[in-house]
């Protein structure tokens, strides 16, 4: 339970120290072991039988209380990672900033964390250290501690809920159950300090608010705009992981809007952010919004989504803009300008978000195909339609047209008809094109964005 002062702070969204937890017995919380992953149960029992404390913690307890299916089951224990490793043959120790044990059961991984204590306390073993940067950011957080301390180190009150395998009670350290009832996302402790310790919490606040259909408490929301710049201290590989969570959550559109509102999007995709700021209510904005709406619909219908498509879309307008600049400034022919623009835009974007090569290769394919759609003569249409990324590239073109890129409509309709035709129909369609679309290899200049120019056939199209 919180002290009187803490309770009053909590009303304002600030909890300084956590005292005794509210203990919710099995008869009152309605969560049963049958709802857990059998592997998580195995891990909990093995730890308990090994003489350690073991709890389910965080998102899985929160989600079960909300009647949602947890994405994963996280375990916390007072055993050190090395002690955990001794108990499980299928255990891998991972992480430097935050050392963890992964217990691997085929495709399922149960993450086991050792309870974290206060940084700045006496260290102990050589792995038992924490280390902060000049911005207050925790670079290492391997100070082990008690469950109470562990609860204080968690991000949001709704994430500091512990289910004990010993007595099947839920231990609620920060009034998380009340926050769930009030549908409030509130940080534990002083929001500014907690964001400085780990600026990714700003992204997590948004993600949980949209995922759980909750609102961010005023005290937790307030510092975000001011502190958004701190995201630049986060390694791009971690921001990529966070982007995937934000965009593959089934709430990508809502996350995109919130990221823009809170000034966080510019630290993830600065070039696109600038273009969107300069073009309110534009075709560009419709394209990105519709891309996220479609992504959400696919995820919510259990359809596959490729991150390559999402990143191709997010960097498309910066790519067209750069290509145009290179053609004008450096007098490069379109084909060369496009190749150089792809390299530049991808490597600049990797300063913020490190998209792995398997996805940037996919994005490049999708972009390349946009520039080949109007070369349909001879075998070209057929060959193009057999490319592995053709379907994604075609969907990309449909999205451009749906967002208002009218100069592409005729070409897009042609491809839609072509894909619906049988072999003979396809041959007829190609034949009736005449000699106009063979593609001479001669560069044609194109304009970027949704703007039209007489003679344009496809977005950013040329050679
Ligand atoms: P989901 O898995 O549905 O995204 P989650 O709450 O389980 O949500 P995880 O990233 O799996 O999120 O983290 C598990 C738990 O670890 C969280 O519930 C929280 O208690 C703690 N946690 C994770 N990231 C942080 C962080 N950056 N700062 C403080 N605590 C964190
Ligand atoms: Mg989780």
GROMACS .gro file of C-alpha atoms and ligand atoms in nm:
model
  495
    1UNK     CA    1   0.000   0.000   0.000
    2UNK     CA    2   0.109   0.355  -0.058
    3UNK     CA    3   0.167   0.595   0.229
    4UNK     CA    4  -0.061   0.897   0.264
    5UNK     CA    5   0.193   1.118   0.087
    6UNK     CA    6   0.246   0.866  -0.188
    7UNK     CA    7  -0.127   0.823  -0.230
    8UNK     CA    8  -0.165   1.196  -0.272
    9UNK     CA    9   0.123   1.201  -0.519
   10UNK     CA   10  -0.039   0.912  -0.696
   11UNK     CA   11  -0.352   1.119  -0.748
   12UNK     CA   12  -0.132   1.356  -0.944
   13UNK     CA   13   0.025   1.072  -1.132
   14UNK     CA   14   0.343   1.067  -0.923
   15UNK     CA   15   0.449   0.793  -0.689
   16UNK     CA   16   0.776   0.845  -0.511
   17UNK     CA   17   0.834   0.531  -0.307
   18UNK     CA   18   0.636   0.215  -0.302
   19UNK     CA   19   0.555   0.061   0.032
   20UNK     CA   20   0.356  -0.251   0.105
   21UNK     CA   21   0.173  -0.402  -0.190
   22UNK     CA   22  -0.200  -0.449  -0.211
   23UNK     CA   23  -0.241  -0.828  -0.202
   24UNK     CA   24  -0.526  -0.964  -0.410
   25UNK     CA   25  -0.609  -1.325  -0.318
   26UNK     CA   26  -0.684  -1.592  -0.574
   27UNK     CA   27  -1.058  -1.578  -0.500
   28UNK     CA   28  -1.072  -1.211  -0.598
   29UNK     CA   29  -0.858  -1.171  -0.908
   30UNK     CA   30  -1.009  -1.441  -1.127
   31UNK     CA   31  -0.680  -1.542  -1.291
   32UNK     CA   32  -0.617  -1.914  -1.304
   33UNK     CA   33  -0.308  -2.113  -1.393
   34UNK     CA   34  -0.490  -2.268  -1.689
   35UNK     CA   35  -0.460  -1.929  -1.860
   36UNK     CA   36  -0.080  -1.938  -1.846
   37UNK     CA   37   0.149  -2.084  -2.103
   38UNK     CA   38   0.238  -2.437  -1.981
   39UNK     CA   39   0.605  -2.351  -2.033
   40UNK     CA   40   0.579  -2.044  -1.812
   41UNK     CA   41   0.420  -2.263  -1.544
   42UNK     CA   42   0.709  -2.512  -1.575
   43UNK     CA   43   0.960  -2.230  -1.526
   44UNK     CA   44   0.774  -2.092  -1.224
   45UNK     CA   45   0.757  -2.434  -1.056
   46UNK     CA   46   1.119  -2.523  -1.129
   47UNK     CA   47   1.235  -2.195  -0.974
   48UNK     CA   48   1.008  -2.247  -0.673
   49UNK     CA   49   1.127  -2.605  -0.627
   50UNK     CA   50   1.485  -2.478  -0.655
   51UNK     CA   51   1.418  -2.268  -0.344
   52UNK     CA   52   1.373  -1.935  -0.518
   53UNK     CA   53   1.091  -1.684  -0.535
   54UNK     CA   54   0.916  -1.675  -0.870
   55UNK     CA   55   0.643  -1.450  -1.007
   56UNK     CA   56   0.476  -1.377  -1.335
   57UNK     CA   57   0.510  -1.007  -1.386
   58UNK     CA   58   0.419  -0.714  -1.605
   59UNK     CA   59   0.224  -0.736  -1.927
   60UNK     CA   60   0.092  -1.089  -1.883
   61UNK     CA   61  -0.069  -1.019  -1.543
   62UNK     CA   62  -0.202  -0.685  -1.669
   63UNK     CA   63  -0.345  -0.840  -1.987
   64UNK     CA   64  -0.509  -1.131  -1.802
   65UNK     CA   65  -0.677  -0.885  -1.564
   66UNK     CA   66  -0.804  -0.698  -1.870
   67UNK     CA   67  -0.934  -1.019  -2.025
   68UNK     CA   68  -0.675  -1.005  -2.304
   69UNK     CA   69  -0.451  -1.285  -2.428
   70UNK     CA   70  -0.094  -1.202  -2.317
   71UNK     CA   71   0.166  -1.172  -2.591
   72UNK     CA   72   0.430  -1.337  -2.375
   73UNK     CA   73   0.484  -1.448  -2.017
   74UNK     CA   74   0.763  -1.279  -1.824
   75UNK     CA   75   0.897  -1.426  -1.504
   76UNK     CA   76   1.086  -1.250  -1.228
   77UNK     CA   77   1.287  -1.426  -0.958
   78UNK     CA   78   1.539  -1.364  -0.684
   79UNK     CA   79   1.775  -1.618  -0.847
   80UNK     CA   80   2.064  -1.455  -1.033
   81UNK     CA   81   2.094  -1.523  -1.407
   82UNK     CA   82   2.375  -1.769  -1.333
   83UNK     CA   83   2.160  -1.953  -1.077
   84UNK     CA   84   1.876  -1.967  -1.329
   85UNK     CA   85   2.112  -2.112  -1.587
   86UNK     CA   86   2.204  -2.393  -1.349
   87UNK     CA   87   1.837  -2.494  -1.318
   88UNK     CA   88   1.758  -2.508  -1.690
   89UNK     CA   89   1.946  -2.688  -1.963
   90UNK     CA   90   1.754  -2.486  -2.224
   91UNK     CA   91   1.870  -2.151  -2.080
   92UNK     CA   92   2.062  -1.874  -2.258
   93UNK     CA   93   2.188  -1.565  -2.084
   94UNK     CA   94   2.149  -1.249  -2.288
   95UNK     CA   95   2.188  -0.870  -2.267
   96UNK     CA   96   2.448  -0.637  -2.129
   97UNK     CA   97   2.244  -0.331  -2.042
   98UNK     CA   98   1.995  -0.560  -1.877
   99UNK     CA   99   2.114  -0.916  -1.816
  100UNK     CA  100   1.839  -1.174  -1.857
  101UNK     CA  101   1.785  -1.548  -1.885
  102UNK     CA  102   1.590  -1.688  -2.177
  103UNK     CA  103   1.444  -2.033  -2.130
  104UNK     CA  104   1.384  -2.172  -2.475
  105UNK     CA  105   1.099  -2.416  -2.549
  106UNK     CA  106   1.099  -2.460  -2.925
  107UNK     CA  107   0.945  -2.139  -3.057
  108UNK     CA  108   0.839  -2.009  -2.719
  109UNK     CA  109   1.088  -1.822  -2.504
  110UNK     CA  110   1.014  -1.750  -2.139
  111UNK     CA  111   1.211  -1.449  -2.022
  112UNK     CA  112   1.336  -1.472  -1.665
  113UNK     CA  113   1.464  -1.151  -1.508
  114UNK     CA  114   1.635  -1.121  -1.173
  115UNK     CA  115   1.468  -0.866  -0.945
  116UNK     CA  116   1.629  -0.527  -0.996
  117UNK     CA  117   1.728  -0.303  -0.707
  118UNK     CA  118   1.817   0.062  -0.674
  119UNK     CA  119   2.108   0.182  -0.878
  120UNK     CA  120   2.366   0.373  -0.684
  121UNK     CA  121   2.354   0.119  -0.400
  122UNK     CA  122   2.650  -0.096  -0.306
  123UNK     CA  123   2.743  -0.305  -0.602
  124UNK     CA  124   2.857  -0.646  -0.497
  125UNK     CA  125   2.964  -0.881  -0.776
  126UNK     CA  126   3.119  -0.753  -1.094
  127UNK     CA  127   2.796  -0.790  -1.292
  128UNK     CA  128   2.602  -0.628  -1.015
  129UNK     CA  129   2.634  -0.273  -1.146
  130UNK     CA  130   2.435   0.010  -1.284
  131UNK     CA  131   2.567   0.297  -1.486
  132UNK     CA  132   2.400   0.618  -1.603
  133UNK     CA  133   2.487   0.864  -1.880
  134UNK     CA  134   2.517   1.243  -1.846
  135UNK     CA  135   2.147   1.268  -1.951
  136UNK     CA  136   2.040   1.046  -1.661
  137UNK     CA  137   1.992   0.753  -1.895
  138UNK     CA  138   2.057   0.411  -1.744
  139UNK     CA  139   2.320   0.242  -1.957
  140UNK     CA  140   2.345  -0.065  -1.739
  141UNK     CA  141   2.093  -0.183  -1.490
  142UNK     CA  142   2.221  -0.498  -1.326
  143UNK     CA  143   2.179  -0.415  -0.960
  144UNK     CA  144   1.985  -0.700  -0.809
  145UNK     CA  145   1.735  -0.634  -0.531
  146UNK     CA  146   1.413  -0.721  -0.356
  147UNK     CA  147   1.068  -0.746  -0.508
  148UNK     CA  148   0.968  -0.406  -0.365
  149UNK     CA  149   1.267  -0.245  -0.531
  150UNK     CA  150   1.199  -0.434  -0.850
  151UNK     CA  151   0.847  -0.292  -0.855
  152UNK     CA  152   0.982   0.064  -0.831
  153UNK     CA  153   1.210   0.002  -1.126
  154UNK     CA  154   0.918  -0.095  -1.351
  155UNK     CA  155   0.781   0.165  -1.589
  156UNK     CA  156   0.404   0.200  -1.547
  157UNK     CA  157   0.181   0.127  -1.248
  158UNK     CA  158  -0.017  -0.126  -1.455
  159UNK     CA  159   0.310  -0.311  -1.522
  160UNK     CA  160   0.410  -0.353  -1.157
  161UNK     CA  161   0.174  -0.643  -1.089
  162UNK     CA  162   0.318  -0.975  -0.968
  163UNK     CA  163   0.147  -1.313  -0.964
  164UNK     CA  164   0.304  -1.541  -0.705
  165UNK     CA  165   0.334  -1.912  -0.776
  166UNK     CA  166   0.364  -1.973  -0.401
  167UNK     CA  167   0.022  -1.844  -0.292
  168UNK     CA  168  -0.146  -1.757  -0.627
  169UNK     CA  169  -0.202  -1.399  -0.507
  170UNK     CA  170  -0.143  -1.085  -0.711
  171UNK     CA  171   0.092  -0.838  -0.545
  172UNK     CA  172   0.003  -0.489  -0.664
  173UNK     CA  173   0.286  -0.253  -0.574
  174UNK     CA  174   0.179   0.072  -0.736
  175UNK     CA  175  -0.201   0.068  -0.739
  176UNK     CA  176  -0.191  -0.087  -1.085
  177UNK     CA  177  -0.528  -0.254  -1.045
  178UNK     CA  178  -0.688   0.083  -0.974
  179UNK     CA  179  -0.512   0.230  -1.277
  180UNK     CA  180  -0.647  -0.058  -1.486
  181UNK     CA  181  -0.997   0.018  -1.360
  182UNK     CA  182  -0.951   0.387  -1.436
  183UNK     CA  183  -0.784   0.297  -1.767
  184UNK     CA  184  -0.486   0.518  -1.689
  185UNK     CA  185  -0.127   0.488  -1.807
  186UNK     CA  186   0.084   0.643  -1.534
  187UNK     CA  187   0.455   0.618  -1.474
  188UNK     CA  188   0.585   0.503  -1.137
  189UNK     CA  189   0.785   0.785  -0.977
  190UNK     CA  190   0.874   1.125  -1.117
  191UNK     CA  191   0.789   1.117  -1.489
  192UNK     CA  192   1.077   1.335  -1.603
  193UNK     CA  193   1.335   1.127  -1.413
  194UNK     CA  194   1.185   0.805  -1.542
  195UNK     CA  195   1.189   0.927  -1.904
  196UNK     CA  196   1.546   1.046  -1.864
  197UNK     CA  197   1.648   0.705  -1.729
  198UNK     CA  198   1.499   0.541  -2.035
  199UNK     CA  199   1.351   0.764  -2.307
  200UNK     CA  200   1.194   0.459  -2.475
  201UNK     CA  201   0.932   0.478  -2.200
  202UNK     CA  202   0.782   0.769  -2.397
  203UNK     CA  203   0.717   0.531  -2.687
  204UNK     CA  204   0.591   0.264  -2.450
  205UNK     CA  205   0.341   0.508  -2.293
  206UNK     CA  206   0.189   0.565  -2.635
  207UNK     CA  207   0.191   0.199  -2.729
  208UNK     CA  208   0.016   0.087  -2.411
  209UNK     CA  209  -0.241   0.369  -2.434
  210UNK     CA  210  -0.347   0.263  -2.784
  211UNK     CA  211  -0.313  -0.112  -2.725
  212UNK     CA  212  -0.514  -0.112  -2.404
  213UNK     CA  213  -0.748   0.169  -2.503
  214UNK     CA  214  -0.638   0.378  -2.203
  215UNK     CA  215  -0.544   0.741  -2.159
  216UNK     CA  216  -0.205   0.869  -2.053
  217UNK     CA  217  -0.235   1.055  -1.721
  218UNK     CA  218  -0.162   1.430  -1.750
  219UNK     CA  219   0.154   1.407  -1.535
  220UNK     CA  220   0.286   1.120  -1.748
  221UNK     CA  221   0.194   1.290  -2.077
  222UNK     CA  222   0.322   1.638  -1.989
  223UNK     CA  223   0.700   1.599  -2.015
  224UNK     CA  224   0.698   1.398  -2.339
  225UNK     CA  225   0.710   1.687  -2.588
  226UNK     CA  226   0.992   1.852  -2.398
  227UNK     CA  227   1.196   1.535  -2.360
  228UNK     CA  228   1.128   1.387  -2.705
  229UNK     CA  229   1.482   1.483  -2.814
  230UNK     CA  230   1.624   1.227  -2.571
  231UNK     CA  231   1.526   0.956  -2.816
  232UNK     CA  232   1.835   1.054  -3.012
  233UNK     CA  233   2.043   0.886  -2.737
  234UNK     CA  234   1.880   0.548  -2.795
  235UNK     CA  235   2.065   0.296  -3.012
  236UNK     CA  236   1.900   0.274  -3.356
  237UNK     CA  237   1.869  -0.106  -3.326
  238UNK     CA  238   1.652  -0.064  -3.017
  239UNK     CA  239   1.439   0.200  -3.188
  240UNK     CA  240   1.385  -0.040  -3.476
  241UNK     CA  241   1.250  -0.300  -3.230
  242UNK     CA  242   1.021  -0.039  -3.078
  243UNK     CA  243   0.901   0.070  -3.423
  244UNK     CA  244   0.808  -0.288  -3.502
  245UNK     CA  245   0.607  -0.308  -3.181
  246UNK     CA  246   0.437   0.023  -3.259
  247UNK     CA  247   0.358  -0.064  -3.620
  248UNK     CA  248   0.271  -0.432  -3.586
  249UNK     CA  249   0.047  -0.393  -3.283
  250UNK     CA  250  -0.277  -0.364  -3.477
  251UNK     CA  251  -0.288   0.001  -3.361
  252UNK     CA  252  -0.032   0.146  -3.598
  253UNK     CA  253  -0.253   0.428  -3.722
  254UNK     CA  254  -0.332   0.546  -3.369
  255UNK     CA  255   0.034   0.515  -3.275
  256UNK     CA  256   0.141   0.716  -3.580
  257UNK     CA  257  -0.100   0.996  -3.489
  258UNK     CA  258   0.010   0.999  -3.125
  259UNK     CA  259   0.380   0.991  -3.218
  260UNK     CA  260   0.325   1.294  -3.439
  261UNK     CA  261   0.124   1.478  -3.175
  262UNK     CA  262   0.386   1.420  -2.906
  263UNK     CA  263   0.673   1.524  -3.132
  264UNK     CA  264   0.829   1.176  -3.118
  265UNK     CA  265   0.787   1.083  -3.482
  266UNK     CA  266   1.050   1.332  -3.592
  267UNK     CA  267   1.311   1.140  -3.394
  268UNK     CA  268   1.221   0.820  -3.573
  269UNK     CA  269   1.162   0.942  -3.930
  270UNK     CA  270   1.284   1.303  -3.948
  271UNK     CA  271   1.275   1.339  -4.326
  272UNK     CA  272   0.916   1.218  -4.355
  273UNK     CA  273   0.815   1.422  -4.051
  274UNK     CA  274   0.938   1.738  -4.222
  275UNK     CA  275   0.751   1.657  -4.542
  276UNK     CA  276   0.430   1.593  -4.347
  277UNK     CA  277   0.470   1.919  -4.155
  278UNK     CA  278   0.514   2.109  -4.480
  279UNK     CA  279   0.213   1.940  -4.642
  280UNK     CA  280  -0.079   1.918  -4.400
  281UNK     CA  281  -0.380   1.720  -4.527
  282UNK     CA  282  -0.185   1.620  -4.832
  283UNK     CA  283  -0.166   1.311  -5.048
  284UNK     CA  284   0.149   1.220  -4.857
  285UNK     CA  285  -0.033   1.223  -4.525
  286UNK     CA  286  -0.323   1.021  -4.668
  287UNK     CA  287  -0.078   0.766  -4.806
  288UNK     CA  288   0.100   0.709  -4.474
  289UNK     CA  289  -0.226   0.707  -4.277
  290UNK     CA  290  -0.390   0.465  -4.520
  291UNK     CA  291  -0.081   0.243  -4.514
  292UNK     CA  292  -0.115   0.213  -4.137
  293UNK     CA  293  -0.493   0.160  -4.159
  294UNK     CA  294  -0.431  -0.126  -4.405
  295UNK     CA  295  -0.154  -0.267  -4.184
  296UNK     CA  296  -0.389  -0.268  -3.885
  297UNK     CA  297  -0.663  -0.437  -4.087
  298UNK     CA  298  -0.423  -0.710  -4.201
  299UNK     CA  299  -0.290  -0.770  -3.850
  300UNK     CA  300  -0.639  -0.782  -3.705
  301UNK     CA  301  -0.738  -1.036  -3.972
  302UNK     CA  302  -0.429  -1.251  -3.904
  303UNK     CA  303  -0.281  -1.170  -4.243
  304UNK     CA  304   0.091  -1.142  -4.301
  305UNK     CA  305   0.250  -0.799  -4.291
  306UNK     CA  306   0.600  -0.734  -4.414
  307UNK     CA  307   0.798  -0.461  -4.238
  308UNK     CA  308   0.971  -0.404  -4.576
  309UNK     CA  309   0.644  -0.258  -4.707
  310UNK     CA  310   0.602  -0.030  -4.406
  311UNK     CA  311   0.957   0.105  -4.428
  312UNK     CA  312   0.930   0.139  -4.808
  313UNK     CA  313   0.623   0.357  -4.749
  314UNK     CA  314   0.776   0.561  -4.467
  315UNK     CA  315   1.079   0.649  -4.677
  316UNK     CA  316   0.907   0.684  -5.015
  317UNK     CA  317   0.853   1.061  -5.012
  318UNK     CA  318   1.200   1.137  -4.873
  319UNK     CA  319   1.331   0.912  -5.151
  320UNK     CA  320   1.143   1.097  -5.426
  321UNK     CA  321   1.249   1.430  -5.283
  322UNK     CA  322   1.615   1.328  -5.269
  323UNK     CA  323   1.602   1.181  -5.617
  324UNK     CA  324   1.463   1.509  -5.748
  325UNK     CA  325   1.731   1.709  -5.567
  326UNK     CA  326   2.008   1.492  -5.709
  327UNK     CA  327   1.873   1.526  -6.061
  328UNK     CA  328   1.855   1.904  -6.029
  329UNK     CA  329   2.164   1.974  -5.824
  330UNK     CA  330   2.402   1.718  -5.963
  331UNK     CA  331   2.244   1.684  -6.306
  332UNK     CA  332   2.232   1.308  -6.257
  333UNK     CA  333   2.019   1.104  -6.497
  334UNK     CA  334   1.710   0.968  -6.326
  335UNK     CA  335   1.831   0.612  -6.297
  336UNK     CA  336   2.157   0.715  -6.127
  337UNK     CA  337   1.982   0.972  -5.908
  338UNK     CA  338   1.736   0.710  -5.791
  339UNK     CA  339   2.010   0.461  -5.704
  340UNK     CA  340   2.206   0.726  -5.514
  341UNK     CA  341   1.890   0.853  -5.341
  342UNK     CA  342   1.805   0.502  -5.219
  343UNK     CA  343   2.149   0.462  -5.065
  344UNK     CA  344   2.145   0.805  -4.906
  345UNK     CA  345   1.793   0.789  -4.768
  346UNK     CA  346   1.846   0.442  -4.624
  347UNK     CA  347   2.176   0.525  -4.463
  348UNK     CA  348   2.049   0.855  -4.320
  349UNK     CA  349   1.741   0.687  -4.179
  350UNK     CA  350   1.961   0.420  -4.019
  351UNK     CA  351   2.102   0.693  -3.792
  352UNK     CA  352   1.768   0.688  -3.613
  353UNK     CA  353   1.612   0.351  -3.686
  354UNK     CA  354   1.838   0.062  -3.787
  355UNK     CA  355   1.623  -0.139  -4.025
  356UNK     CA  356   1.792  -0.476  -4.087
  357UNK     CA  357   1.913  -0.546  -4.436
  358UNK     CA  358   1.654  -0.815  -4.507
  359UNK     CA  359   1.388  -0.544  -4.484
  360UNK     CA  360   1.577  -0.267  -4.664
  361UNK     CA  361   1.639  -0.508  -4.952
  362UNK     CA  362   1.266  -0.568  -4.966
  363UNK     CA  363   1.199  -0.193  -4.958
  364UNK     CA  364   1.444  -0.139  -5.245
  365UNK     CA  365   1.266  -0.407  -5.451
  366UNK     CA  366   0.931  -0.241  -5.391
  367UNK     CA  367   1.076   0.096  -5.496
  368UNK     CA  368   1.250  -0.045  -5.803
  369UNK     CA  369   0.931  -0.208  -5.925
  370UNK     CA  370   0.743   0.126  -5.901
  371UNK     CA  371   0.978   0.245  -6.169
  372UNK     CA  372   0.920  -0.052  -6.394
  373UNK     CA  373   0.541  -0.064  -6.396
  374UNK     CA  374   0.503   0.124  -6.723
  375UNK     CA  375   0.746  -0.093  -6.916
  376UNK     CA  376   0.503  -0.356  -7.022
  377UNK     CA  377   0.596  -0.440  -7.383
  378UNK     CA  378   0.701  -0.786  -7.500
  379UNK     CA  379   0.765  -1.017  -7.205
  380UNK     CA  380   0.823  -0.732  -6.960
  381UNK     CA  381   0.481  -0.728  -6.795
  382UNK     CA  382   0.489  -1.104  -6.750
  383UNK     CA  383   0.844  -1.104  -6.614
  384UNK     CA  384   0.769  -0.820  -6.377
  385UNK     CA  385   0.461  -0.997  -6.245
  386UNK     CA  386   0.680  -1.296  -6.156
  387UNK     CA  387   0.914  -1.097  -5.934
  388UNK     CA  388   0.899  -1.206  -5.569
  389UNK     CA  389   0.804  -0.856  -5.448
  390UNK     CA  390   0.562  -0.784  -5.731
  391UNK     CA  391   0.246  -0.823  -5.523
  392UNK     CA  392   0.378  -0.592  -5.250
  393UNK     CA  393   0.487  -0.339  -5.515
  394UNK     CA  394   0.145  -0.356  -5.683
  395UNK     CA  395  -0.027  -0.299  -5.347
  396UNK     CA  396   0.207  -0.004  -5.298
  397UNK     CA  397   0.094   0.146  -5.630
  398UNK     CA  398  -0.273   0.087  -5.539
  399UNK     CA  399  -0.212   0.271  -5.214
  400UNK     CA  400  -0.059   0.566  -5.399
  401UNK     CA  401  -0.362   0.584  -5.629
  402UNK     CA  402  -0.608   0.547  -5.341
  403UNK     CA  403  -0.431   0.832  -5.163
  404UNK     CA  404  -0.489   1.061  -5.459
  405UNK     CA  405  -0.200   1.009  -5.696
  406UNK     CA  406  -0.424   1.041  -6.002
  407UNK     CA  407  -0.147   1.032  -6.260
  408UNK     CA  408  -0.091   0.666  -6.173
  409UNK     CA  409  -0.454   0.562  -6.200
  410UNK     CA  410  -0.457   0.452  -6.563
  411UNK     CA  411  -0.143   0.244  -6.523
  412UNK     CA  412  -0.274   0.094  -6.202
  413UNK     CA  413  -0.606   0.001  -6.365
  414UNK     CA  414  -0.416  -0.160  -6.650
  415UNK     CA  415  -0.225  -0.381  -6.405
  416UNK     CA  416  -0.540  -0.468  -6.214
  417UNK     CA  417  -0.702  -0.582  -6.539
  418UNK     CA  418  -0.385  -0.765  -6.642
  419UNK     CA  419  -0.371  -0.958  -6.314
  420UNK     CA  420  -0.736  -1.054  -6.351
  421UNK     CA  421  -0.700  -1.168  -6.714
  422UNK     CA  422  -0.616  -1.519  -6.835
  423UNK     CA  423  -0.300  -1.586  -7.036
  424UNK     CA  424  -0.462  -1.501  -7.371
  425UNK     CA  425  -0.620  -1.190  -7.228
  426UNK     CA  426  -0.283  -1.080  -7.092
  427UNK     CA  427  -0.120  -1.131  -7.433
  428UNK     CA  428  -0.391  -0.924  -7.597
  429UNK     CA  429  -0.347  -0.649  -7.344
  430UNK     CA  430   0.027  -0.631  -7.406
  431UNK     CA  431  -0.025  -0.640  -7.783
  432UNK     CA  432  -0.273  -0.358  -7.776
  433UNK     CA  433  -0.022  -0.138  -7.599
  434UNK     CA  434   0.154  -0.096  -7.932
  435UNK     CA  435   0.511   0.024  -7.931
  436UNK     CA  436   0.466   0.299  -7.675
  437UNK     CA  437   0.570   0.125  -7.352
  438UNK     CA  438   0.867  -0.090  -7.441
  439UNK     CA  439   1.096   0.124  -7.236
  440UNK     CA  440   1.378   0.263  -7.440
  441UNK     CA  441   1.617   0.302  -7.150
  442UNK     CA  442   1.614   0.673  -7.218
  443UNK     CA  443   1.579   0.869  -6.895
  444UNK     CA  444   1.264   1.073  -6.847
  445UNK     CA  445   1.244   1.334  -6.577
  446UNK     CA  446   0.982   1.285  -6.310
  447UNK     CA  447   0.836   1.493  -6.037
  448UNK     CA  448   0.811   1.380  -5.679
  449UNK     CA  449   0.514   1.360  -5.443
  450UNK     CA  450   0.153   1.365  -5.546
  451UNK     CA  451   0.184   1.657  -5.783
  452UNK     CA  452   0.102   1.605  -6.145
  453UNK     CA  453   0.273   1.723  -6.456
  454UNK     CA  454   0.164   1.681  -6.810
  455UNK     CA  455   0.306   1.360  -6.949
  456UNK     CA  456   0.370   1.194  -6.612
  457UNK     CA  457   0.288   0.826  -6.604
  458UNK     CA  458   0.405   0.694  -6.270
  459UNK     CA  459   0.528   0.826  -5.939
  460UNK     CA  460   0.896   0.899  -5.960
  461UNK     CA  461   0.908   0.704  -6.286
  462UNK     CA  462   1.164   0.747  -6.551
  463UNK     CA  463   1.391   0.515  -6.741
  464LIG     P1  464   0.381  -0.632  -2.412
  464LIG     O1  465   0.468  -0.756  -2.398
  464LIG     O2  466   0.237  -0.658  -2.424
  464LIG     O3  467   0.434  -0.536  -2.509
  464LIG     P2  468   0.482  -0.579  -2.148
  464LIG     O4  469   0.434  -0.487  -2.039
  464LIG     O5  470   0.490  -0.725  -2.114
  464LIG     O6  471   0.391  -0.552  -2.272
  464LIG     P3  472   0.758  -0.600  -2.207
  464LIG     O7  473   0.840  -0.514  -2.296
  464LIG     O8  474   0.738  -0.741  -2.242
  464LIG     O9  475   0.620  -0.525  -2.193
  464LIG    O10  476   0.821  -0.586  -2.062
  464LIG     C1  477   0.781  -0.668  -1.953
  464LIG     C2  478   0.779  -0.585  -1.826
  464LIG    O11  479   0.909  -0.535  -1.799
  464LIG     C3  480   0.690  -0.462  -1.831
  464LIG    O12  481   0.558  -0.493  -1.798
  464LIG     C4  482   0.756  -0.371  -1.729
  464LIG    O13  483   0.719  -0.409  -1.600
  464LIG     C5  484   0.902  -0.402  -1.747
  464LIG     N1  485   0.966  -0.312  -1.843
  464LIG     C6  486   0.985  -0.331  -1.975
  464LIG     N2  487   1.048  -0.229  -2.032
  464LIG     C7  488   1.072  -0.141  -1.934
  464LIG     C8  489   1.135  -0.014  -1.929
  464LIG     N3  490   1.185   0.042  -2.039
  464LIG     N4  491   1.143   0.049  -1.809
  464LIG     C9  492   1.093  -0.008  -1.697
  464LIG     N5  493   1.032  -0.127  -1.696
  464LIG    C10  494   1.020  -0.193  -1.813
  465LIG    MG1  495   0.567  -0.874  -2.236
   0.00000   0.00000   0.00000
